Amino acid sequence: MTTTSNALDYSSKIYIAGHRGMVGSAIHRRLQQAGYTNLVTRHRAELDLLDQKKTADFLASEKVDFIFLAAAKTGGIYANDTYSADFIYENLMIETNVIHAAFSSGVKRLLFTGSSCIYPRDCPQPIVEDYLLTGPLEPTNSAYAIAKIAGIKLCESYNKQYGMSYFSVMPTNLYGPNDNYDLNSGHVLPALIRKAHEAKGRGDDSLVVWGSGRPMREFMYVDDLADACVFLMESGIAGGMYNIGTGVDVTIRELAETVMDIVGFKGGIIFDSSKPDGTPRKLLSVDRLNALGWRARTSLREGIVKTYSDFLAGRDTV
Ligand code: GFB
């Protein structure tokens, strides 16, 4: 160990699992901006986190002080519903392998990233952390949610039995640089950016929005999530479970209209009712984290403007 402190410091050796994904790359960026230099990363070809032995050997030999666990199989409503076996298997394996190996190799402080879909489908709004396991899950993503709930329980159990300080954070729906723009496997916000951009390019009259447009979602720019994760790990407070969100939600119709306005697509919207709506609403209560002094900074409009320019830059590169 290079430090005995319970909070991050500049000599800390920090492993970011999943540093190429949207969340992991944002955490990596945030740590670099803050001046942390001893950052450890491995891409999938170098370390397969589904492999228990390789994961354990890696953490035993690297002797890192802190871990941000952002590696996960993620996707939008269609991918979650269609490939539920892959979602539950891969997420359970990654979490179990990394969290147990972290414990075995003496890592006292770790941050695990979950998801707001762990809460019951019809729970009161805004959703406080204590609503976990108080009702049935949304069927389109229950396999993924069960895996993420297992990750929360792993952290909680290692904290309780062994005195570790492992955080579980539950981000609301995220978007930003390095998002997945595939129309089948991605989430709504990148899908709408791509659809609006392509519809504008073709001169279409309308674009297709899945479902009724009535579900409400809270969207957070991923750099705000990364800021909250680093804030918690720097805080020195004991591990626990924290929702991370903005406190503001919009309907999918409002989201589509905002994206169309930013992209400059002037056509109409066709709602495809053959696609599922999913959870009607999942607005997180951020009171627990706000009470520590943290708040999200990026407005939805500002975040979409930044994300659209990242999308355009990516297209230029391709
Ligand atoms: O972002 P999304 O796929 O995930 O869909 P969830 C949010 C809402 O947007 C749903 C609608 O009501 C979709 O029907 N929607 C409209 C679209 N047009 C589109 C489109 O073109 N693409 C997509 N993808 N949606 C996921 C969970 O749920 O959220 C995961 O499945 C995870 O487990 C993630 O929790 C954050 O918010 O419904």
mmCIF file of C-alpha atoms and ligand atoms in Angstrom:
data_model
loop_
_atom_site.group_PDB
_atom_site.id
_atom_site.type_symbol
_atom_site.label_atom_id
_atom_site.label_comp_id
_atom_site.label_asym_id
_atom_site.label_seq_id
_atom_site.Cartn_x
_atom_site.Cartn_y
_atom_site.Cartn_z
ATOM 1 C CA MET A 1 0.000 0.000 0.000
ATOM 2 C CA THR A 2 1.261 3.458 -0.850
ATOM 3 C CA THR A 3 -1.041 5.177 1.636
ATOM 4 C CA THR A 4 -2.727 4.355 4.913
ATOM 5 C CA SER A 5 -5.247 7.174 4.611
ATOM 6 C CA ASN A 6 -8.901 6.231 4.181
ATOM 7 C CA ALA A 7 -9.503 8.942 1.562
ATOM 8 C CA LEU A 8 -7.878 9.536 -1.840
ATOM 9 C CA ASP A 9 -4.666 11.513 -1.798
ATOM 10 C CA TYR A 10 -2.241 12.406 -4.567
ATOM 11 C CA SER A 11 0.048 9.456 -3.882
ATOM 12 C CA SER A 12 -2.865 6.999 -4.062
ATOM 13 C CA LYS A 13 -2.690 4.224 -6.609
ATOM 14 C CA ILE A 14 -6.137 4.126 -8.187
ATOM 15 C CA TYR A 15 -7.586 1.439 -10.470
ATOM 16 C CA ILE A 16 -10.428 2.498 -12.765
ATOM 17 C CA ALA A 17 -12.209 -0.651 -13.960
ATOM 18 C CA GLY A 18 -13.976 0.071 -17.256
ATOM 19 C CA HIS A 19 -11.972 3.176 -18.169
ATOM 20 C CA ARG A 20 -13.014 3.042 -21.826
ATOM 21 C CA GLY A 21 -16.750 3.197 -21.175
ATOM 22 C CA MET A 22 -18.779 6.383 -20.800
ATOM 23 C CA VAL A 23 -18.712 6.325 -16.980
ATOM 24 C CA GLY A 24 -15.174 4.989 -16.520
ATOM 25 C CA SER A 25 -13.683 7.422 -19.033
ATOM 26 C CA ALA A 26 -15.429 10.331 -17.278
ATOM 27 C CA ILE A 27 -14.026 9.221 -13.895
ATOM 28 C CA HIS A 28 -10.569 8.858 -15.447
ATOM 29 C CA ARG A 29 -10.838 12.367 -16.938
ATOM 30 C CA ARG A 30 -12.007 13.820 -13.629
ATOM 31 C CA LEU A 31 -9.149 12.192 -11.672
ATOM 32 C CA GLN A 32 -6.595 13.480 -14.185
ATOM 33 C CA GLN A 33 -8.066 16.998 -14.012
ATOM 34 C CA ALA A 34 -7.837 16.874 -10.216
ATOM 35 C CA GLY A 35 -4.117 16.035 -10.429
ATOM 36 C CA TYR A 36 -4.094 12.301 -9.667
ATOM 37 C CA THR A 37 -1.291 10.660 -11.611
ATOM 38 C CA ASN A 38 -1.006 7.111 -10.276
ATOM 39 C CA LEU A 39 -3.922 5.755 -12.304
ATOM 40 C CA VAL A 40 -4.108 2.088 -13.287
ATOM 41 C CA THR A 41 -6.181 0.933 -16.267
ATOM 42 C CA ARG A 42 -6.503 -2.258 -18.296
ATOM 43 C CA HIS A 43 -8.569 -2.706 -21.410
ATOM 44 C CA ARG A 44 -10.587 -5.864 -21.961
ATOM 45 C CA ALA A 45 -7.968 -7.677 -24.053
ATOM 46 C CA GLU A 46 -5.424 -7.186 -21.226
ATOM 47 C CA LEU A 47 -7.704 -8.191 -18.350
ATOM 48 C CA ASP A 48 -11.005 -10.051 -18.632
ATOM 49 C CA LEU A 49 -12.967 -9.142 -15.503
ATOM 50 C CA LEU A 50 -15.302 -12.090 -16.149
ATOM 51 C CA ASP A 51 -12.309 -14.300 -15.260
ATOM 52 C CA GLN A 52 -12.125 -14.690 -11.493
ATOM 53 C CA LYS A 53 -8.534 -15.916 -11.309
ATOM 54 C CA LYS A 54 -7.117 -13.297 -13.662
ATOM 55 C CA THR A 55 -8.967 -10.547 -11.773
ATOM 56 C CA ALA A 56 -7.709 -11.831 -8.398
ATOM 57 C CA ASP A 57 -4.117 -12.213 -9.681
ATOM 58 C CA PHE A 58 -4.166 -8.718 -11.172
ATOM 59 C CA LEU A 59 -5.345 -7.034 -7.969
ATOM 60 C CA ALA A 60 -3.003 -9.136 -5.799
ATOM 61 C CA SER A 61 0.008 -8.056 -7.877
ATOM 62 C CA GLU A 62 -0.936 -4.414 -8.568
ATOM 63 C CA LYS A 63 -1.572 -3.549 -4.887
ATOM 64 C CA VAL A 64 -3.828 -0.596 -5.637
ATOM 65 C CA ASP A 65 -5.172 1.604 -2.840
ATOM 66 C CA PHE A 66 -8.562 2.514 -4.321
ATOM 67 C CA ILE A 67 -10.915 1.188 -6.980
ATOM 68 C CA PHE A 68 -13.599 2.833 -9.078
ATOM 69 C CA LEU A 69 -15.691 -0.055 -10.443
ATOM 70 C CA ALA A 70 -17.301 1.300 -13.605
ATOM 71 C CA ALA A 71 -16.926 -1.842 -15.733
ATOM 72 C CA ALA A 72 -20.379 -3.195 -16.570
ATOM 73 C CA LYS A 73 -22.583 -4.437 -19.356
ATOM 74 C CA THR A 74 -25.058 -1.631 -19.939
ATOM 75 C CA GLY A 75 -27.698 -0.780 -22.510
ATOM 76 C CA GLY A 76 -31.064 0.787 -23.174
ATOM 77 C CA ILE A 77 -34.533 -0.625 -22.714
ATOM 78 C CA TYR A 78 -34.495 -2.859 -25.827
ATOM 79 C CA ALA A 79 -31.058 -4.403 -25.124
ATOM 80 C CA ASN A 80 -31.927 -5.021 -21.462
ATOM 81 C CA ASP A 81 -35.171 -6.735 -22.397
ATOM 82 C CA THR A 82 -33.707 -8.813 -25.247
ATOM 83 C CA TYR A 83 -30.331 -9.889 -23.852
ATOM 84 C CA SER A 84 -31.261 -10.298 -20.181
ATOM 85 C CA ALA A 85 -29.064 -13.406 -19.688
ATOM 86 C CA ASP A 86 -25.958 -11.488 -20.835
ATOM 87 C CA PHE A 87 -26.854 -8.543 -18.598
ATOM 88 C CA ILE A 88 -27.336 -10.587 -15.426
ATOM 89 C CA TYR A 89 -24.392 -12.941 -16.032
ATOM 90 C CA GLU A 90 -21.748 -10.405 -17.003
ATOM 91 C CA ASN A 91 -22.659 -7.895 -14.323
ATOM 92 C CA LEU A 92 -22.799 -10.490 -11.547
ATOM 93 C CA MET A 93 -19.415 -11.897 -12.576
ATOM 94 C CA ILE A 94 -17.661 -8.529 -12.881
ATOM 95 C CA GLU A 95 -18.961 -7.266 -9.530
ATOM 96 C CA THR A 96 -18.268 -10.491 -7.653
ATOM 97 C CA ASN A 97 -14.783 -10.884 -9.104
ATOM 98 C CA VAL A 98 -13.685 -7.284 -8.567
ATOM 99 C CA ILE A 99 -15.276 -6.669 -5.159
ATOM 100 C CA HIS A 100 -14.089 -9.947 -3.647
ATOM 101 C CA ALA A 101 -10.588 -9.585 -5.123
ATOM 102 C CA ALA A 102 -10.471 -5.999 -3.844
ATOM 103 C CA PHE A 103 -11.229 -7.276 -0.347
ATOM 104 C CA SER A 104 -8.720 -10.143 -0.621
ATOM 105 C CA SER A 105 -5.960 -7.818 -1.747
ATOM 106 C CA GLY A 106 -6.593 -5.312 1.068
ATOM 107 C CA VAL A 107 -8.359 -2.509 -0.842
ATOM 108 C CA LYS A 108 -10.259 -0.662 1.889
ATOM 109 C CA ARG A 109 -12.066 1.866 -0.276
ATOM 110 C CA LEU A 110 -13.979 1.100 -3.482
ATOM 111 C CA LEU A 111 -16.824 2.720 -5.394
ATOM 112 C CA PHE A 112 -19.309 0.529 -7.262
ATOM 113 C CA THR A 113 -21.602 2.063 -9.884
ATOM 114 C CA GLY A 114 -25.179 0.769 -9.920
ATOM 115 C CA SER A 115 -28.283 2.175 -11.576
ATOM 116 C CA SER A 116 -31.599 3.789 -10.668
ATOM 117 C CA CYS A 117 -33.441 0.764 -12.125
ATOM 118 C CA ILE A 118 -32.694 -1.164 -8.897
ATOM 119 C CA TYR A 119 -35.697 0.517 -7.268
ATOM 120 C CA PRO A 120 -39.251 -0.843 -7.438
ATOM 121 C CA ARG A 121 -41.088 0.094 -10.633
ATOM 122 C CA ASP A 122 -43.907 1.928 -8.899
ATOM 123 C CA CYS A 123 -42.188 3.467 -5.916
ATOM 124 C CA PRO A 124 -43.018 6.925 -4.517
ATOM 125 C CA GLN A 125 -41.154 9.857 -6.107
ATOM 126 C CA PRO A 126 -38.566 11.183 -5.561
ATOM 127 C CA ILE A 127 -36.919 7.842 -4.787
ATOM 128 C CA VAL A 128 -34.919 7.649 -1.568
ATOM 129 C CA GLU A 129 -32.262 4.992 -0.988
ATOM 130 C CA ASP A 130 -34.442 3.244 1.617
ATOM 131 C CA TYR A 131 -36.959 2.180 -1.070
ATOM 132 C CA LEU A 132 -34.562 -0.561 -2.211
ATOM 133 C CA LEU A 133 -36.287 -3.976 -2.140
ATOM 134 C CA THR A 134 -39.695 -2.635 -1.145
ATOM 135 C CA GLY A 135 -41.595 -3.765 -4.273
ATOM 136 C CA PRO A 136 -41.496 -5.508 -7.691
ATOM 137 C CA LEU A 137 -38.990 -4.361 -10.341
ATOM 138 C CA GLU A 138 -39.666 -3.048 -13.864
ATOM 139 C CA PRO A 139 -39.770 -6.208 -16.053
ATOM 140 C CA THR A 140 -37.786 -4.780 -19.018
ATOM 141 C CA ASN A 141 -34.650 -4.478 -16.877
ATOM 142 C CA SER A 142 -35.183 -6.739 -13.872
ATOM 143 C CA ALA A 143 -32.249 -9.062 -14.744
ATOM 144 C CA TYR A 144 -29.816 -6.144 -14.879
ATOM 145 C CA ALA A 145 -31.367 -4.637 -11.739
ATOM 146 C CA ILE A 146 -30.972 -7.891 -9.793
ATOM 147 C CA ALA A 147 -27.276 -7.996 -10.728
ATOM 148 C CA LYS A 148 -26.821 -4.390 -9.580
ATOM 149 C CA ILE A 149 -28.712 -5.098 -6.333
ATOM 150 C CA ALA A 150 -26.282 -7.984 -5.744
ATOM 151 C CA GLY A 151 -23.413 -5.491 -6.159
ATOM 152 C CA ILE A 152 -24.961 -3.202 -3.530
ATOM 153 C CA LYS A 153 -25.338 -6.145 -1.158
ATOM 154 C CA LEU A 154 -21.733 -7.220 -1.777
ATOM 155 C CA CYS A 155 -20.486 -3.766 -0.800
ATOM 156 C CA GLU A 156 -22.819 -3.574 2.196
ATOM 157 C CA SER A 157 -21.795 -7.045 3.403
ATOM 158 C CA TYR A 158 -18.034 -6.485 3.132
ATOM 159 C CA ASN A 159 -18.536 -3.199 5.007
ATOM 160 C CA LYS A 160 -20.579 -4.899 7.721
ATOM 161 C CA GLN A 161 -18.572 -8.086 8.178
ATOM 162 C CA TYR A 162 -15.053 -6.828 7.496
ATOM 163 C CA GLY A 163 -15.176 -3.076 8.158
ATOM 164 C CA MET A 164 -14.464 -2.089 4.544
ATOM 165 C CA SER A 165 -15.507 1.298 3.176
ATOM 166 C CA TYR A 166 -17.200 0.415 -0.112
ATOM 167 C CA PHE A 167 -19.610 2.864 -1.754
ATOM 168 C CA SER A 168 -22.524 1.950 -4.027
ATOM 169 C CA VAL A 169 -23.697 4.841 -6.151
ATOM 170 C CA MET A 170 -27.005 4.801 -8.021
ATOM 171 C CA PRO A 171 -26.813 7.211 -10.940
ATOM 172 C CA THR A 172 -29.890 8.376 -12.752
ATOM 173 C CA ASN A 173 -29.989 7.986 -16.601
ATOM 174 C CA LEU A 174 -26.618 9.187 -17.889
ATOM 175 C CA TYR A 175 -25.397 10.661 -21.183
ATOM 176 C CA GLY A 176 -22.295 12.397 -22.516
ATOM 177 C CA PRO A 177 -18.980 11.748 -24.287
ATOM 178 C CA ASN A 178 -18.277 8.116 -25.291
ATOM 179 C CA ASP A 179 -21.954 7.184 -25.236
ATOM 180 C CA ASN A 180 -23.331 4.323 -27.358
ATOM 181 C CA TYR A 181 -25.090 5.675 -30.472
ATOM 182 C CA ASP A 182 -26.283 2.279 -31.696
ATOM 183 C CA LEU A 183 -30.051 2.540 -32.160
ATOM 184 C CA ASN A 184 -30.862 -0.932 -30.825
ATOM 185 C CA SER A 185 -28.509 -1.268 -27.865
ATOM 186 C CA GLY A 186 -28.195 2.349 -26.669
ATOM 187 C CA HIS A 187 -30.243 4.597 -24.400
ATOM 188 C CA VAL A 188 -32.819 7.148 -25.441
ATOM 189 C CA LEU A 189 -30.711 10.313 -25.405
ATOM 190 C CA PRO A 190 -27.914 9.210 -27.757
ATOM 191 C CA ALA A 191 -30.525 7.492 -29.950
ATOM 192 C CA LEU A 192 -32.508 10.721 -30.297
ATOM 193 C CA ILE A 193 -29.359 12.751 -31.073
ATOM 194 C CA ARG A 194 -28.476 10.335 -33.847
ATOM 195 C CA LYS A 195 -32.025 10.076 -35.182
ATOM 196 C CA ALA A 196 -32.482 13.870 -35.252
ATOM 197 C CA HIS A 197 -29.084 14.423 -36.893
ATOM 198 C CA GLU A 198 -29.713 11.806 -39.588
ATOM 199 C CA ALA A 199 -33.323 12.923 -40.177
ATOM 200 C CA LYS A 200 -32.082 16.490 -40.652
ATOM 201 C CA GLY A 201 -29.391 15.302 -43.097
ATOM 202 C CA ARG A 202 -31.946 13.377 -45.163
ATOM 203 C CA GLY A 203 -34.540 16.160 -45.019
ATOM 204 C CA ASP A 204 -37.148 13.856 -43.391
ATOM 205 C CA ASP A 205 -40.553 15.106 -42.241
ATOM 206 C CA SER A 206 -40.436 13.284 -38.895
ATOM 207 C CA LEU A 207 -38.477 11.023 -36.593
ATOM 208 C CA VAL A 208 -39.585 7.976 -34.632
ATOM 209 C CA VAL A 209 -39.680 8.022 -30.821
ATOM 210 C CA TRP A 210 -40.292 4.701 -29.072
ATOM 211 C CA GLY A 211 -43.281 4.263 -26.770
ATOM 212 C CA SER A 212 -45.844 6.911 -25.847
ATOM 213 C CA GLY A 213 -43.478 9.784 -25.049
ATOM 214 C CA ARG A 214 -45.133 10.038 -21.610
ATOM 215 C CA PRO A 215 -42.563 8.282 -19.359
ATOM 216 C CA MET A 216 -40.469 10.673 -17.316
ATOM 217 C CA ARG A 217 -36.710 10.387 -16.973
ATOM 218 C CA GLU A 218 -34.021 12.318 -15.134
ATOM 219 C CA PHE A 219 -30.863 12.797 -17.218
ATOM 220 C CA MET A 220 -27.421 13.646 -15.877
ATOM 221 C CA TYR A 221 -24.307 14.637 -17.800
ATOM 222 C CA VAL A 222 -21.707 11.957 -17.081
ATOM 223 C CA ASP A 223 -19.010 14.441 -15.990
ATOM 224 C CA ASP A 224 -21.293 15.433 -13.095
ATOM 225 C CA LEU A 225 -21.523 11.782 -12.088
ATOM 226 C CA ALA A 226 -17.717 11.478 -12.200
ATOM 227 C CA ASP A 227 -17.403 14.591 -10.056
ATOM 228 C CA ALA A 228 -19.762 13.074 -7.450
ATOM 229 C CA CYS A 229 -17.850 9.763 -7.429
ATOM 230 C CA VAL A 230 -14.497 11.482 -6.849
ATOM 231 C CA PHE A 231 -16.131 13.740 -4.228
ATOM 232 C CA LEU A 232 -17.309 10.690 -2.251
ATOM 233 C CA MET A 233 -13.956 8.913 -2.492
ATOM 234 C CA GLU A 234 -12.102 12.077 -1.417
ATOM 235 C CA SER A 235 -14.497 12.703 1.474
ATOM 236 C CA GLY A 236 -13.045 10.322 4.031
ATOM 237 C CA ILE A 237 -16.590 9.350 5.112
ATOM 238 C CA ALA A 238 -17.512 5.689 5.565
ATOM 239 C CA GLY A 239 -18.857 3.772 2.560
ATOM 240 C CA GLY A 240 -22.591 3.466 1.935
ATOM 241 C CA MET A 241 -25.265 3.831 -0.719
ATOM 242 C CA TYR A 242 -25.888 7.155 -2.490
ATOM 243 C CA ASN A 243 -28.262 8.216 -5.253
ATOM 244 C CA ILE A 244 -26.677 10.589 -7.769
ATOM 245 C CA GLY A 245 -28.935 12.765 -9.893
ATOM 246 C CA THR A 246 -30.007 16.275 -10.764
ATOM 247 C CA GLY A 247 -33.395 16.352 -9.035
ATOM 248 C CA VAL A 248 -35.136 17.341 -12.298
ATOM 249 C CA ASP A 249 -36.952 15.115 -14.807
ATOM 250 C CA VAL A 250 -38.692 15.568 -18.179
ATOM 251 C CA THR A 251 -41.057 13.537 -20.345
ATOM 252 C CA ILE A 252 -39.560 11.632 -23.275
ATOM 253 C CA ARG A 253 -41.588 13.915 -25.560
ATOM 254 C CA GLU A 254 -39.984 17.008 -23.964
ATOM 255 C CA LEU A 255 -36.575 15.392 -24.300
ATOM 256 C CA ALA A 256 -37.178 14.671 -28.007
ATOM 257 C CA GLU A 257 -38.285 18.276 -28.594
ATOM 258 C CA THR A 258 -35.179 19.643 -26.840
ATOM 259 C CA VAL A 259 -32.848 17.366 -28.829
ATOM 260 C CA MET A 260 -34.585 18.294 -32.113
ATOM 261 C CA ASP A 261 -34.237 21.976 -31.292
ATOM 262 C CA ILE A 262 -30.492 21.682 -30.476
ATOM 263 C CA VAL A 263 -29.775 19.561 -33.548
ATOM 264 C CA GLY A 264 -31.878 21.867 -35.734
ATOM 265 C CA PHE A 265 -34.321 19.241 -37.024
ATOM 266 C CA LYS A 266 -37.615 20.946 -37.790
ATOM 267 C CA GLY A 267 -39.833 17.910 -38.521
ATOM 268 C CA GLY A 268 -42.447 16.200 -36.357
ATOM 269 C CA ILE A 269 -42.495 13.184 -34.029
ATOM 270 C CA ILE A 270 -44.070 9.769 -34.664
ATOM 271 C CA PHE A 271 -44.564 7.667 -31.525
ATOM 272 C CA ASP A 272 -43.959 3.929 -32.061
ATOM 273 C CA SER A 273 -46.343 2.228 -29.641
ATOM 274 C CA SER A 274 -44.943 -1.220 -30.480
ATOM 275 C CA LYS A 275 -41.919 -0.321 -28.306
ATOM 276 C CA PRO A 276 -42.120 -0.436 -24.481
ATOM 277 C CA ASP A 277 -42.340 2.628 -22.237
ATOM 278 C CA GLY A 278 -40.630 0.890 -19.329
ATOM 279 C CA THR A 279 -40.774 2.511 -15.888
ATOM 280 C CA PRO A 280 -43.289 5.396 -15.834
ATOM 281 C CA ARG A 281 -41.043 7.602 -13.693
ATOM 282 C CA LYS A 282 -37.776 7.282 -11.727
ATOM 283 C CA LEU A 283 -36.787 10.600 -10.215
ATOM 284 C CA LEU A 284 -34.071 10.146 -7.609
ATOM 285 C CA SER A 285 -33.942 11.938 -4.290
ATOM 286 C CA VAL A 286 -30.400 13.323 -4.022
ATOM 287 C CA ASP A 287 -30.880 14.597 -0.464
ATOM 288 C CA ARG A 288 -28.346 12.202 1.091
ATOM 289 C CA LEU A 289 -25.552 13.354 -1.239
ATOM 290 C CA ASN A 290 -26.654 17.019 -1.293
ATOM 291 C CA ALA A 291 -26.433 17.018 2.515
ATOM 292 C CA LEU A 292 -22.687 16.372 2.162
ATOM 293 C CA GLY A 293 -22.362 19.493 -0.011
ATOM 294 C CA TRP A 294 -22.413 18.046 -3.554
ATOM 295 C CA ARG A 295 -24.713 19.228 -6.385
ATOM 296 C CA ALA A 296 -24.945 18.501 -10.133
ATOM 297 C CA ARG A 297 -23.892 21.509 -12.234
ATOM 298 C CA THR A 298 -24.775 20.826 -15.864
ATOM 299 C CA SER A 299 -28.272 21.722 -17.107
ATOM 300 C CA LEU A 300 -29.931 19.311 -19.537
ATOM 301 C CA ARG A 301 -29.715 21.774 -22.413
ATOM 302 C CA GLU A 302 -26.043 22.561 -21.784
ATOM 303 C CA GLY A 303 -25.241 18.849 -21.514
ATOM 304 C CA ILE A 304 -27.016 17.973 -24.767
ATOM 305 C CA VAL A 305 -25.225 20.809 -26.591
ATOM 306 C CA LYS A 306 -21.852 19.424 -25.397
ATOM 307 C CA THR A 307 -22.848 15.859 -26.230
ATOM 308 C CA TYR A 308 -24.025 16.789 -29.723
ATOM 309 C CA SER A 309 -20.683 18.411 -30.457
ATOM 310 C CA ASP A 310 -18.930 15.277 -29.191
ATOM 311 C CA PHE A 311 -21.172 13.204 -31.497
ATOM 312 C CA LEU A 312 -20.269 15.461 -34.452
ATOM 313 C CA ALA A 313 -16.552 15.242 -33.627
ATOM 314 C CA GLY A 314 -16.820 11.431 -33.524
ATOM 315 C CA ARG A 315 -18.499 11.423 -36.923
ATOM 316 C CA ASP A 316 -15.701 13.582 -38.320
ATOM 317 C CA THR A 317 -13.127 11.111 -37.013
ATOM 318 C CA VAL A 318 -14.985 8.173 -38.598
HETATM 319 O O1 GFB B 1 -32.996 5.153 -22.227
HETATM 320 P P1 GFB B 1 -33.878 3.976 -22.266
HETATM 321 O O2 GFB B 1 -33.557 2.927 -23.269
HETATM 322 O O3 GFB B 1 -33.884 3.307 -20.849
HETATM 323 O O4 GFB B 1 -35.393 4.442 -22.572
HETATM 324 P P2 GFB B 1 -34.792 3.184 -19.522
HETATM 325 C C1 GFB B 1 -36.023 5.493 -21.856
HETATM 326 C C2 GFB B 1 -37.375 5.783 -22.460
HETATM 327 O O5 GFB B 1 -37.183 6.401 -23.742
HETATM 328 C C3 GFB B 1 -38.284 4.584 -22.688
HETATM 329 C C4 GFB B 1 -38.023 5.764 -24.695
HETATM 330 O O6 GFB B 1 -39.615 4.932 -22.384
HETATM 331 C C5 GFB B 1 -38.136 4.339 -24.198
HETATM 332 O O7 GFB B 1 -39.239 3.676 -24.780
HETATM 333 N N1 GFB B 1 -37.454 5.938 -26.041
HETATM 334 C C6 GFB B 1 -37.977 6.702 -27.016
HETATM 335 C C7 GFB B 1 -36.323 5.369 -26.521
HETATM 336 N N2 GFB B 1 -37.270 6.607 -28.134
HETATM 337 C C8 GFB B 1 -36.215 5.789 -27.859
HETATM 338 C C9 GFB B 1 -35.114 5.319 -28.631
HETATM 339 O O8 GFB B 1 -34.954 5.640 -29.812
HETATM 340 N N3 GFB B 1 -34.209 4.525 -27.985
HETATM 341 C C10 GFB B 1 -34.357 4.164 -26.688
HETATM 342 N N4 GFB B 1 -33.420 3.389 -26.123
HETATM 343 N N5 GFB B 1 -35.418 4.561 -25.936
HETATM 344 C C11 GFB B 1 -32.794 1.658 -18.964
HETATM 345 C C12 GFB B 1 -32.692 0.305 -18.323
HETATM 346 O O9 GFB B 1 -34.136 1.930 -18.869
HETATM 347 O O10 GFB B 1 -32.139 2.689 -18.273
HETATM 348 C C13 GFB B 1 -31.381 0.035 -17.778
HETATM 349 O O11 GFB B 1 -33.153 -0.670 -19.236
HETATM 350 C C14 GFB B 1 -30.746 1.204 -17.073
HETATM 351 O O12 GFB B 1 -31.498 -1.037 -16.898
HETATM 352 C C15 GFB B 1 -30.871 2.471 -17.852
HETATM 353 O O13 GFB B 1 -31.286 1.381 -15.785
HETATM 354 C C16 GFB B 1 -30.341 3.682 -17.121
HETATM 355 O O14 GFB B 1 -34.636 4.400 -18.688
HETATM 356 O O15 GFB B 1 -36.200 2.781 -19.809
#
